[in-house]
Coordinates of C-alpha atoms in Angstrom, one line a residue:
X112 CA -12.8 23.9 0.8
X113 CA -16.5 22.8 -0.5
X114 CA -17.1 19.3 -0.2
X115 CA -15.9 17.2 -3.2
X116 CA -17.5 14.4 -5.4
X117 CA -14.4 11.6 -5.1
X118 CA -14.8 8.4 -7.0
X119 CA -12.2 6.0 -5.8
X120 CA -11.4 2.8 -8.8
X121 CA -8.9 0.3 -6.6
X122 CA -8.4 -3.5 -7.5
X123 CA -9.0 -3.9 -3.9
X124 CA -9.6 -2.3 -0.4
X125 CA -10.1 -3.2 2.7
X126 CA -11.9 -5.5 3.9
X127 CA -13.4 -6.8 1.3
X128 CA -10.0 -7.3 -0.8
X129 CA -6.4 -7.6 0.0
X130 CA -3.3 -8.3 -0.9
X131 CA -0.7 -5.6 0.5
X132 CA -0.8 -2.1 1.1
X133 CA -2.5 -0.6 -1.3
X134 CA -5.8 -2.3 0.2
X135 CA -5.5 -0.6 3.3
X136 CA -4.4 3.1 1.6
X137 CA -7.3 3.0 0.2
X138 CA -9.7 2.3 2.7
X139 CA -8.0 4.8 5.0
X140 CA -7.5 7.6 2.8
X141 CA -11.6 7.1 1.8
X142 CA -12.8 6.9 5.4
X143 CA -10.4 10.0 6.5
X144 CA -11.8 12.0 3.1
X145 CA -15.4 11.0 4.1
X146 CA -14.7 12.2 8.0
X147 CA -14.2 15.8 6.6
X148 CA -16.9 16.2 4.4
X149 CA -16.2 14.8 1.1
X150 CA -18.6 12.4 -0.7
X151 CA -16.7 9.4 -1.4
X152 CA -17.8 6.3 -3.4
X153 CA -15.4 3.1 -3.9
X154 CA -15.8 0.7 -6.6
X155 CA -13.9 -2.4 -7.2
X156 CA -14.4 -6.0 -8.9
X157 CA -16.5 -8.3 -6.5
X158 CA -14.1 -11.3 -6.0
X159 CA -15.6 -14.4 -4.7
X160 CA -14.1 -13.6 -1.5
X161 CA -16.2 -10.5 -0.8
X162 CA -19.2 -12.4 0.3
X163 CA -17.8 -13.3 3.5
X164 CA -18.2 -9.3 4.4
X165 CA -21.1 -8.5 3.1
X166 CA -24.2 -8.1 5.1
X167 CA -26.7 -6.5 2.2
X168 CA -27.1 -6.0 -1.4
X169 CA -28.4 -2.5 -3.4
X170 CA -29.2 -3.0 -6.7
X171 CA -28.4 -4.6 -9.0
X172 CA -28.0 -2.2 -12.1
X173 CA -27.0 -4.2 -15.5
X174 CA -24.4 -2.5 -17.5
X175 CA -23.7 -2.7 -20.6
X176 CA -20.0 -3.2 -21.8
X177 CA -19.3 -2.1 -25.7
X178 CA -15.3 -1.5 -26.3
X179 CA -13.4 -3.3 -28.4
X180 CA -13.3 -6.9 -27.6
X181 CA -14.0 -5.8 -23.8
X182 CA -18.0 -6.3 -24.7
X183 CA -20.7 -8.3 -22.1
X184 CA -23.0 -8.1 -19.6
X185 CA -21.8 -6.5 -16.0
X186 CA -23.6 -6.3 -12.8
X187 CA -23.0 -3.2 -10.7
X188 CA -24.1 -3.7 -6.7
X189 CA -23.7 -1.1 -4.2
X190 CA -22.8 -3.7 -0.8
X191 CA -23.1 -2.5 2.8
X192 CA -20.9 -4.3 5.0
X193 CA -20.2 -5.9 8.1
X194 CA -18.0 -4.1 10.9
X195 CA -17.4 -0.9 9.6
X196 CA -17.9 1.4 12.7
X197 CA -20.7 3.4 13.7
X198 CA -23.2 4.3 10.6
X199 CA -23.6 7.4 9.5
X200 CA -23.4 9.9 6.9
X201 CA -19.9 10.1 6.8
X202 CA -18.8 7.3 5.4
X203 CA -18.0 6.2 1.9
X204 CA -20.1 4.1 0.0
X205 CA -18.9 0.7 -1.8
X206 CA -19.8 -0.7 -4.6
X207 CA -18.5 -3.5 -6.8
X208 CA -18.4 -4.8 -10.6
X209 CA -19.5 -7.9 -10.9
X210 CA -18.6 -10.7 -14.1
X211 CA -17.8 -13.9 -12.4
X212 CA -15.9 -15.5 -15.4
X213 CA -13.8 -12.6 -14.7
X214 CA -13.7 -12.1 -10.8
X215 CA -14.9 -15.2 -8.8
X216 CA -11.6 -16.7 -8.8
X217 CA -9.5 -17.9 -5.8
X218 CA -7.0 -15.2 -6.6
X219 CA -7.2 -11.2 -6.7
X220 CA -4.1 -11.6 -9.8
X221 CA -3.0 -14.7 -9.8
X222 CA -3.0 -18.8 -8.2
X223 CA -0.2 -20.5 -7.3
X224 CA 2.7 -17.9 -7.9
X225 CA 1.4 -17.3 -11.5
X226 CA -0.6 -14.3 -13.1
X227 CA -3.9 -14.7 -14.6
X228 CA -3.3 -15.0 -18.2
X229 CA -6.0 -12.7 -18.8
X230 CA -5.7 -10.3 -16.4
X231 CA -5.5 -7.4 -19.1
X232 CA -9.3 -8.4 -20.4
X233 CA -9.6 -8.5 -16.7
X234 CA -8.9 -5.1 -15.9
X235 CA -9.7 -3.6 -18.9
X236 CA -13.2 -4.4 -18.8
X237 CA -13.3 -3.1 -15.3
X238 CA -12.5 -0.1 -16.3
X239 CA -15.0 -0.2 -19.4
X240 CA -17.9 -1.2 -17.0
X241 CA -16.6 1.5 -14.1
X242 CA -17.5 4.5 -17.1
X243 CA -20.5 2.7 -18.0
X244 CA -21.5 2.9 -13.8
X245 CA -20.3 6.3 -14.3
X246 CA -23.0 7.1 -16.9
X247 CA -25.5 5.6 -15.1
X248 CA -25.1 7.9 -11.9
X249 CA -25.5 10.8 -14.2
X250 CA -28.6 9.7 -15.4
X251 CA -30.3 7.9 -12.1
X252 CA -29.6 10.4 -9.1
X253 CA -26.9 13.2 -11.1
X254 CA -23.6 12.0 -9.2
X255 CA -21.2 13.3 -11.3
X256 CA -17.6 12.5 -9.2
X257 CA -15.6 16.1 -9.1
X258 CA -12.3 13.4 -9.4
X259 CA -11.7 10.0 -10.3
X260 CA -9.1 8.4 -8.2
X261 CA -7.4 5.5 -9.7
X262 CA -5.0 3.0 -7.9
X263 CA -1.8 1.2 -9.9
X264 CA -1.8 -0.4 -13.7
X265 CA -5.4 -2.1 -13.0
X266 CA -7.3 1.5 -13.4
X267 CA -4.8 2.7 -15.8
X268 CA -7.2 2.2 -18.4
X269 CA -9.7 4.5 -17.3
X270 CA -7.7 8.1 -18.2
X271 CA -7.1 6.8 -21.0
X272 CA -10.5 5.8 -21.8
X273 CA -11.7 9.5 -21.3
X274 CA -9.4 11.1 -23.0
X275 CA -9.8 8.9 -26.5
X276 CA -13.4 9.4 -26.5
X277 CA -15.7 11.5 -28.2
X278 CA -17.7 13.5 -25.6
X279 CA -20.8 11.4 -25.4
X280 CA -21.2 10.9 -22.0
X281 CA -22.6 14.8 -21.5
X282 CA -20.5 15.7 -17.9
X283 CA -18.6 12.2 -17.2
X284 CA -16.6 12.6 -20.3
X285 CA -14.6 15.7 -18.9
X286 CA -14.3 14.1 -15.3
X287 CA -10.7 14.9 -14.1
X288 CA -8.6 11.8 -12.8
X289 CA -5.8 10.9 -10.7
X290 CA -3.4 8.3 -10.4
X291 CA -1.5 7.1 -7.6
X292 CA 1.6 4.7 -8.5
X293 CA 2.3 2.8 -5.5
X294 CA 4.8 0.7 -6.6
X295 CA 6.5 1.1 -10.3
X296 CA 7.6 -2.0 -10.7
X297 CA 4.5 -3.7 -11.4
X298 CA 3.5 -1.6 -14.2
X299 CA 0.2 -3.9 -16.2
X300 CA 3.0 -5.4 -19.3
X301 CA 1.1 -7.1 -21.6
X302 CA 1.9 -8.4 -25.6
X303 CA 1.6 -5.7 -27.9
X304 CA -0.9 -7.6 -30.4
X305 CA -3.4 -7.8 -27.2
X306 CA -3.8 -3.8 -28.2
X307 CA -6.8 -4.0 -30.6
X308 CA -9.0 -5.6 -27.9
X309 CA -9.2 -2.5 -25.4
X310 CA -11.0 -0.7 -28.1
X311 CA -8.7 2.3 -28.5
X312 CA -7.3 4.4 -31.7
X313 CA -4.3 3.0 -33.4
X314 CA -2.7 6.1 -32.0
X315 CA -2.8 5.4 -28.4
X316 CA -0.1 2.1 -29.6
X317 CA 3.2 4.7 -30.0
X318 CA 6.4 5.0 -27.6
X319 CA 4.4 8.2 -27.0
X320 CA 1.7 6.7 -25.4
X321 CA 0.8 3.0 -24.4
X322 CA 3.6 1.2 -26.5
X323 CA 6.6 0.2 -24.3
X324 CA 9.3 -1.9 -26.7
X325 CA 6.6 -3.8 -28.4
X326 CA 4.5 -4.7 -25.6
X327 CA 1.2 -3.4 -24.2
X328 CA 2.2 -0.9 -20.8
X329 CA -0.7 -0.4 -18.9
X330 CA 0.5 1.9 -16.0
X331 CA 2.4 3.9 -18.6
X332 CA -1.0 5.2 -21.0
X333 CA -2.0 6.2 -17.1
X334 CA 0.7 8.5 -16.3
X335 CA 0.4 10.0 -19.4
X336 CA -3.0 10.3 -19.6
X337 CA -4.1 11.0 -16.3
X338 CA -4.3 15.1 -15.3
X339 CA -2.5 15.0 -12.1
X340 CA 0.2 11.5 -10.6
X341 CA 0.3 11.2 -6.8
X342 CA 3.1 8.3 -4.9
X343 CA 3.1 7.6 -1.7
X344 CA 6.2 9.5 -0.2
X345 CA 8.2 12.3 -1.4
X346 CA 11.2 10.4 -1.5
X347 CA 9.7 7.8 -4.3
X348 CA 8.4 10.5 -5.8
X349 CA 11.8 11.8 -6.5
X350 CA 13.5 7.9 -6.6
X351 CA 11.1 6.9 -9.7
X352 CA 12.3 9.5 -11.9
X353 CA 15.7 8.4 -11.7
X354 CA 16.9 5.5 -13.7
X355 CA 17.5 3.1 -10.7
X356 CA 14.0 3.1 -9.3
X357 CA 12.4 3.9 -12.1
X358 CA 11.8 0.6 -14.1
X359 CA 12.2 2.0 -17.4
X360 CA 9.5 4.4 -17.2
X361 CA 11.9 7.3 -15.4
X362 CA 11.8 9.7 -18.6
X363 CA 7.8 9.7 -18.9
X364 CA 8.2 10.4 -15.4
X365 CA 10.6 13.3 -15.4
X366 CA 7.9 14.5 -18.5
X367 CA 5.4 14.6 -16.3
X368 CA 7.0 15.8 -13.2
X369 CA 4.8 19.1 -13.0
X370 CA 1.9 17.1 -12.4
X371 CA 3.7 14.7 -10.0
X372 CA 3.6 14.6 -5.9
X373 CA 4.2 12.4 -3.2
X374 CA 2.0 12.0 -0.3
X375 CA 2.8 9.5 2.7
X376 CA 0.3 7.5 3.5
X377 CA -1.4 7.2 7.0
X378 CA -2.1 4.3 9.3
X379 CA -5.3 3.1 11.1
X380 CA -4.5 4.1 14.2
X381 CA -7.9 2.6 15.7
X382 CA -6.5 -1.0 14.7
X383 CA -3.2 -0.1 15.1
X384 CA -3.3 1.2 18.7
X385 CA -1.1 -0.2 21.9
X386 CA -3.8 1.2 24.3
X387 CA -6.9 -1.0 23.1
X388 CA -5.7 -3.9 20.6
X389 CA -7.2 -7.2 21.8
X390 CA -4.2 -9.3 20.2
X391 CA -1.5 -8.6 22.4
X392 CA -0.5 -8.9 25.7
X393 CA -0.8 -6.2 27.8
X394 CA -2.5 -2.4 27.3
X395 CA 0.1 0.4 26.8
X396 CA -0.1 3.8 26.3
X397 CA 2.9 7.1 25.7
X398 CA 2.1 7.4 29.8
X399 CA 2.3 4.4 30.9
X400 CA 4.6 1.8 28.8
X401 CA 5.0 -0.6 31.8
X402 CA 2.8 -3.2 29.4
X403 CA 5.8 -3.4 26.9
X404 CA 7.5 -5.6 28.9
X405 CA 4.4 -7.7 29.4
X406 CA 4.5 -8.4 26.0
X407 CA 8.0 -8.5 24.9
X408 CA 8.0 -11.7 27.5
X409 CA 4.8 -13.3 26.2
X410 CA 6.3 -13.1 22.5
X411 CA 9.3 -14.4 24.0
X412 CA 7.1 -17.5 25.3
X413 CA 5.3 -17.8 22.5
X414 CA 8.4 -18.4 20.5
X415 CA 9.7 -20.5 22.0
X416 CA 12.4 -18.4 23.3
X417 CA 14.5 -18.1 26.7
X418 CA 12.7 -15.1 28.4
X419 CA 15.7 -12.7 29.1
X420 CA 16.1 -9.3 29.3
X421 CA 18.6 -8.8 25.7
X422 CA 17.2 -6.6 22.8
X423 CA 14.7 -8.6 20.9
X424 CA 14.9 -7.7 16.9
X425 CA 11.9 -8.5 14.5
X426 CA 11.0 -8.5 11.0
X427 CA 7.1 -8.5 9.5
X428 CA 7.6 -8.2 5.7
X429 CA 7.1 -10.4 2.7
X430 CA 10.3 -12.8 2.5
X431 CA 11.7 -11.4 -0.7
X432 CA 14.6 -9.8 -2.2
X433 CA 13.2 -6.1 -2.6
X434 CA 12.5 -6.3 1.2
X435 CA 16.1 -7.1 2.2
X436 CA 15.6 -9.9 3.5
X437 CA 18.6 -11.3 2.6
X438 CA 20.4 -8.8 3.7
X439 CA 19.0 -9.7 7.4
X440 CA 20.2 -13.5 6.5
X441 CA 23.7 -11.9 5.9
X442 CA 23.9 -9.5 8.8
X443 CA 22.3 -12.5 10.9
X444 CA 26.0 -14.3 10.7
X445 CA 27.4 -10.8 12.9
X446 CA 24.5 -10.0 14.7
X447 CA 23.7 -13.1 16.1
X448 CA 27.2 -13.3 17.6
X449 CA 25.4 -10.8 20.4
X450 CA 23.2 -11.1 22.9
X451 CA 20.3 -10.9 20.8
X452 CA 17.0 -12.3 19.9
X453 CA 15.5 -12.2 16.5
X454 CA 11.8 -13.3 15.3
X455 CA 10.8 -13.1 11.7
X456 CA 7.3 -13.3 10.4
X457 CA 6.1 -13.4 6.3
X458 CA 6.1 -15.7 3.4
X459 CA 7.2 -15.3 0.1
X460 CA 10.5 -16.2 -1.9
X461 CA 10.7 -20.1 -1.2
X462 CA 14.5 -20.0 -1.4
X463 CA 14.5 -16.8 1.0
X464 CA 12.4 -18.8 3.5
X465 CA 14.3 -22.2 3.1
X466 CA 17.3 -19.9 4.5
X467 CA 15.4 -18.4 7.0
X468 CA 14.6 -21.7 8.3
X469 CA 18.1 -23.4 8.2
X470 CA 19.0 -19.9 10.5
X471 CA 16.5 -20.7 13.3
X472 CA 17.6 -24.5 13.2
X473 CA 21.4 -23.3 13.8
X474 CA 20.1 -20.9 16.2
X475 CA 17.7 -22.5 17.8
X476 CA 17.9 -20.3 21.3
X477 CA 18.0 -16.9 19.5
X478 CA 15.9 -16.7 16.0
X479 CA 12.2 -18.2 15.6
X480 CA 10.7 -17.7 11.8
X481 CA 7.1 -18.0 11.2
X482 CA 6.7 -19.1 7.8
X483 CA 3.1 -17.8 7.0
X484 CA 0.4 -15.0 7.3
X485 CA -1.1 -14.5 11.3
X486 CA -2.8 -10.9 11.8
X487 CA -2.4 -11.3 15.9
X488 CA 1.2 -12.5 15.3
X489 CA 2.0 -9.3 13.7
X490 CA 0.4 -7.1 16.4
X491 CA 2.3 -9.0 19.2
X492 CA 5.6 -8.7 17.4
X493 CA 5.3 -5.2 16.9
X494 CA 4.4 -5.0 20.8
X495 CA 6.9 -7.1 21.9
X496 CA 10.1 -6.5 19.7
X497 CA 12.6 -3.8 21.2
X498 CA 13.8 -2.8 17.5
X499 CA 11.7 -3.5 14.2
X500 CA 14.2 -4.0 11.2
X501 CA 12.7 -2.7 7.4
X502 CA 16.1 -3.2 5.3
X503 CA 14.5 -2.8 2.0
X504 CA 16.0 -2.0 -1.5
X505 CA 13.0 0.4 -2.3
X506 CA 10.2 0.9 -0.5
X507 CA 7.5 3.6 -2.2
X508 CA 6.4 4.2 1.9
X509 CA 6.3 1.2 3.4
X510 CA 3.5 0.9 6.8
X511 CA 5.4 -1.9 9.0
X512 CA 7.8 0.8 10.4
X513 CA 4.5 3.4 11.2
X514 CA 3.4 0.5 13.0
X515 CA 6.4 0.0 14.7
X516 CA 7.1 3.8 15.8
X517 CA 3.6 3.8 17.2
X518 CA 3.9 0.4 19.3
X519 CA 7.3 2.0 20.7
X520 CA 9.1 -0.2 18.6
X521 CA 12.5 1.7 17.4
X522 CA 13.0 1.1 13.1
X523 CA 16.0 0.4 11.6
X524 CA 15.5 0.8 8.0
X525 CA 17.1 2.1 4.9
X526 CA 17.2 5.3 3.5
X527 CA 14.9 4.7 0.7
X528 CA 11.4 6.0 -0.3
X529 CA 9.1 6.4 2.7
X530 CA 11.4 4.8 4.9
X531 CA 13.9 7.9 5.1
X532 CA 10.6 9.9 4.8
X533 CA 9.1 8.5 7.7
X534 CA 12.1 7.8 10.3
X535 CA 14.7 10.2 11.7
X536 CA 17.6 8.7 11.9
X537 CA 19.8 9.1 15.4
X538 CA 22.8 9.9 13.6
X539 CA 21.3 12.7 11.3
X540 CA 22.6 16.1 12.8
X541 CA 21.2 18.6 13.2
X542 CA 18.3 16.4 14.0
X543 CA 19.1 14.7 16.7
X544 CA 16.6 15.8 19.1
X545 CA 14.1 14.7 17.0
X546 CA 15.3 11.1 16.4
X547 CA 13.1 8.1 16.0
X548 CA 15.3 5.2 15.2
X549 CA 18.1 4.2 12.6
X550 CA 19.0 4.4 9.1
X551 CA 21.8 2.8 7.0
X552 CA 22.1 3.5 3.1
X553 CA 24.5 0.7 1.4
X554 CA 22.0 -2.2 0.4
X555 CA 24.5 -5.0 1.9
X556 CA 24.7 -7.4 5.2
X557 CA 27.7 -5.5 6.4
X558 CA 25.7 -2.2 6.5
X559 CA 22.6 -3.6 8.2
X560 CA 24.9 -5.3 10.5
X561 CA 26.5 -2.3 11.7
X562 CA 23.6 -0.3 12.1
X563 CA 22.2 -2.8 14.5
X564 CA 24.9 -2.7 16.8
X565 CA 24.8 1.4 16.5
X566 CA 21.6 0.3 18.1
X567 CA 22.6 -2.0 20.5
X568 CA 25.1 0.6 22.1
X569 CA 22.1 3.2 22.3
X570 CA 19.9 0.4 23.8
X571 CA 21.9 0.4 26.9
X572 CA 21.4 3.7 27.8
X573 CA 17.8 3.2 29.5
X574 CA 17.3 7.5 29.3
X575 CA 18.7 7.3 25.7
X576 CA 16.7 4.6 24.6
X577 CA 13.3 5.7 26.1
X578 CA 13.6 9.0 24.9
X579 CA 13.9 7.6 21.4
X580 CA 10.7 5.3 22.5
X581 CA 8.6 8.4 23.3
X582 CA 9.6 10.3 20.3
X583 CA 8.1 7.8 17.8
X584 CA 5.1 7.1 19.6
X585 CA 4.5 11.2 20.0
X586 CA 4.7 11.0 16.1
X587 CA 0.9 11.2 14.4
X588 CA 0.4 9.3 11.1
X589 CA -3.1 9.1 11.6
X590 CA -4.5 9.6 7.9
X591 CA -5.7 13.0 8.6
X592 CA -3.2 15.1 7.4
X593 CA -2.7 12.9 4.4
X594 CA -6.1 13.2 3.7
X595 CA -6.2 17.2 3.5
X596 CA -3.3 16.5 1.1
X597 CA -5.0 14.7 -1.3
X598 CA -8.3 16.8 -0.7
X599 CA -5.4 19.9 -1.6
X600 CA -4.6 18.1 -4.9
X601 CA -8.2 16.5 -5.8
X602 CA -9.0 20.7 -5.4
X603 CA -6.3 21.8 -8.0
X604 CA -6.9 19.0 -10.8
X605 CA -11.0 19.7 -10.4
X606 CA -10.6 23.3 -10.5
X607 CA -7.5 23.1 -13.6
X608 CA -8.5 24.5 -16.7

């Protein structure tokens, strides 16, 4: 495969800008694309925040917005940054968009639990001044990207902006994008009589394209205007284009299922490593797992709770219902009659984590909930922990359980998304050589609860249990193999006539 031109468009990336997952996709599926030849340049807005990470400025380049009402000034910096590995040629290059009435805010999307009212002007004129960059490369060094990557309902914009055009941007104009949806619930919904501001045909405003029951839908003008979709796991890939995961957009979906695929995503396996990360405990490696135990002790210490040798489950997740977290509240009233521990890490629904509290304060010696954000915390739970619970009622792939295979934590999860893409269940004949952990399918307490003591039989078989251990740490989901994948399908669209 020749080397590719691959312009990555992402609402944020690590680590200049994060919120969830799709920060750290993107920076690992750029770095992993740039390891194997391709030419990869990221741009994103530059949020107030990104300062902090950046040790020099390029530029900067004025651009020039004209489209619709999405008209002004932008300033278009490439940034080189602090603590991103040994320089070198292959590596991708970052640049941001900068309009600080628009970006330098406290918030990526939204303060205090509310969206930005004007996230669509936002967004859109991102994705105005991103073409305008575009242009701009053609002209000052002749970087014309091969494929333009975009990430969720805040790049949406831009296949649609290529395809409404007339062809006066010489080469840009006919640049072939791709989407990846990584989660179709959030999908950019906006009132429909904010149309005429993005600076489109009246034509682009039908329930053929970006009309969706009288509103605005971002993410939907994407999918059909983008040449080729990617998700992140087969199993979403097929879930969305049914009508329970599919969030009213299922039939554009199924229309466009030819140019649909799902890819898993990878994991950083430098920060995500048992043998050399500086947060836990003690070192350990597939050979040598002795350090486990270190560490299952110390996060016993550190929680407060009685260091004994009984299984020690954990959950790292957001606190809210699509996680199923309250279907660990329920199952906690069964499970918790064992000789268990359990340690719970995240923030998020304030009625999820009001329960979560009362449950440690009636089990004090057993459950300890961390009400907030700690990077270490989450590298010492997934050290520690003995089984890593991911219960959620979809999940497009999902990274905690990754994490958790590779830190000889054994899942339990539901079959859902990348979850039953990503764990073998023990029970899954013909498979069961190949186990990694546990899966349960009815969303409810009950079923979570009686998975887990499925897994608290296994866990008393030492050979049983370690054998399970060594299979999911033997697993790879470095990003690699993912990233061939998407070089496969970055190929195909370039090359499609």
């Amino acid at each position: 495969m020749k080397p590719l031109k691959i312009l990555m468009v992402t609402s944020e990336v690590s680590p200049l800008a994060k919120t969830g997952g799709l920060a750290d996709m993107v920076s690992g599926l750029s770095f992993a694309l740039a390891e194997l030849g391709h030419d990869v340049r990221i741009v994103l807005p530059r949020y107030s925040s990104i300062g902090n990470h950046v040790v020099s400025v390029i530029g900067p380049h004025m651009l020039d917005v004209r489209r619709g009402l999405m008209t002004g000034t932008a300033t278009a910096e490439e940034v080189a940054l602090r603590a991103m590995g040994a320089e070198g040629n292959r590596r991708p290059k970052f640049f941001t968009i900068r309009k600080d009435e628009y970006y330098a805010r406290s918030g990526l999307y939204q303060e205090s639990g509310k969206d930005y009212p004007d996230n669509l002007a936002r967004f859109a004129f991102f994705c105005s001044a991103v073409l305008e960059l575009m242009a701009l490369w053609e002209k000052v060094d002749g970087w014309i990207p091969d494929v333009v990557h975009g990430h969720d309902w805040q790049t949406s914009l831009l296949p649609v902006y290529l395809k409404s055009e007339v062809s006066n941007r010489s080469r840009v104009s006919v640049t072939r994008t791709l989407l990846t949806i990584h989660n179709i619930g959030y999908q950019g919904i906006f009132p429909g009589e904010q149309f005429e501001s993005l600076g489109l045909p009246l034509d682009r405003f039908t329930p053929r394209t970006l009309e969706f029951y009288g509103s605005v839908n971002v993410l939907k003008g994407g999918i059909i205007f983008a040449d080729a979709l990617t998700t992140v796991s087969p199993t979403y890939c097929r879930e969305i284009q049914t009508a329970e995961y599919g969030f009213g957009l299922e039939g554009v979906l199924r229309e466009r299922g030819d140019h649909l695929t799902g890819i898993v995503n990878g994991i950083d396996t430098v920060v995500w490593n048992p043998e050399t990360d500086p947060w836990i405990a003690a070192r350990y490696s597939i050979a040598d797992r002795s350090g486990k135990a270190t560490c299952k002790s110390a996060l016993q210490e550190e929680c407060g709770l009685p260091i004994r040798k009984v299984p020690l489950l954990a959950v790292v997740s957001r606190l809210v219902s699509q996680k199923g977290i309250d279907l660990v509240i329920d199952a906690a009233s069964i499970v918790l009659e064992r000789e268990v521990q359990l340690v719970v890490l995240g923030t998020g629904d304030p009625d999820l984590e009001a329960q979560l509290s009362a449950l440690e304060a009636r089990h004090a010696d057993k459950v300890k909930v961390f009400i907030k954000f700690d990077e270490g915390l989450s590298h010492r739970i997934q050290a520690g922990a003995d089984m890593f619970l991911v219960p959620s009622r979809y999940e497009p792939c999902g990274l905690t359980q990754l994490y958790s295979l590779r830190y000889g934590t054994v899942p339990i999860v539901r079959r859902t998304g990348g979850l039953a893409d990503t764990v073998v269940g023990v029970a899954d004949s013909p498979r069961r050589r190949k186990s990694t952990g546990f899966l349960f399918d009815e969303p409810s307490g009950t079923a979570l609860a009686t998975v887990i003591d499925s897994a608290l039989t296994k866990y008393r078989s030492k050979v049983l249990w370690s054998n399970l251990i060594l299979r999911g740490m033997q697993v790879d989901f470095s990003w690699e193999e993912s990233a061939r994948q998407y070089a496969k399908a970055y190929e195909a669209v370039a090359t499609r006539s």
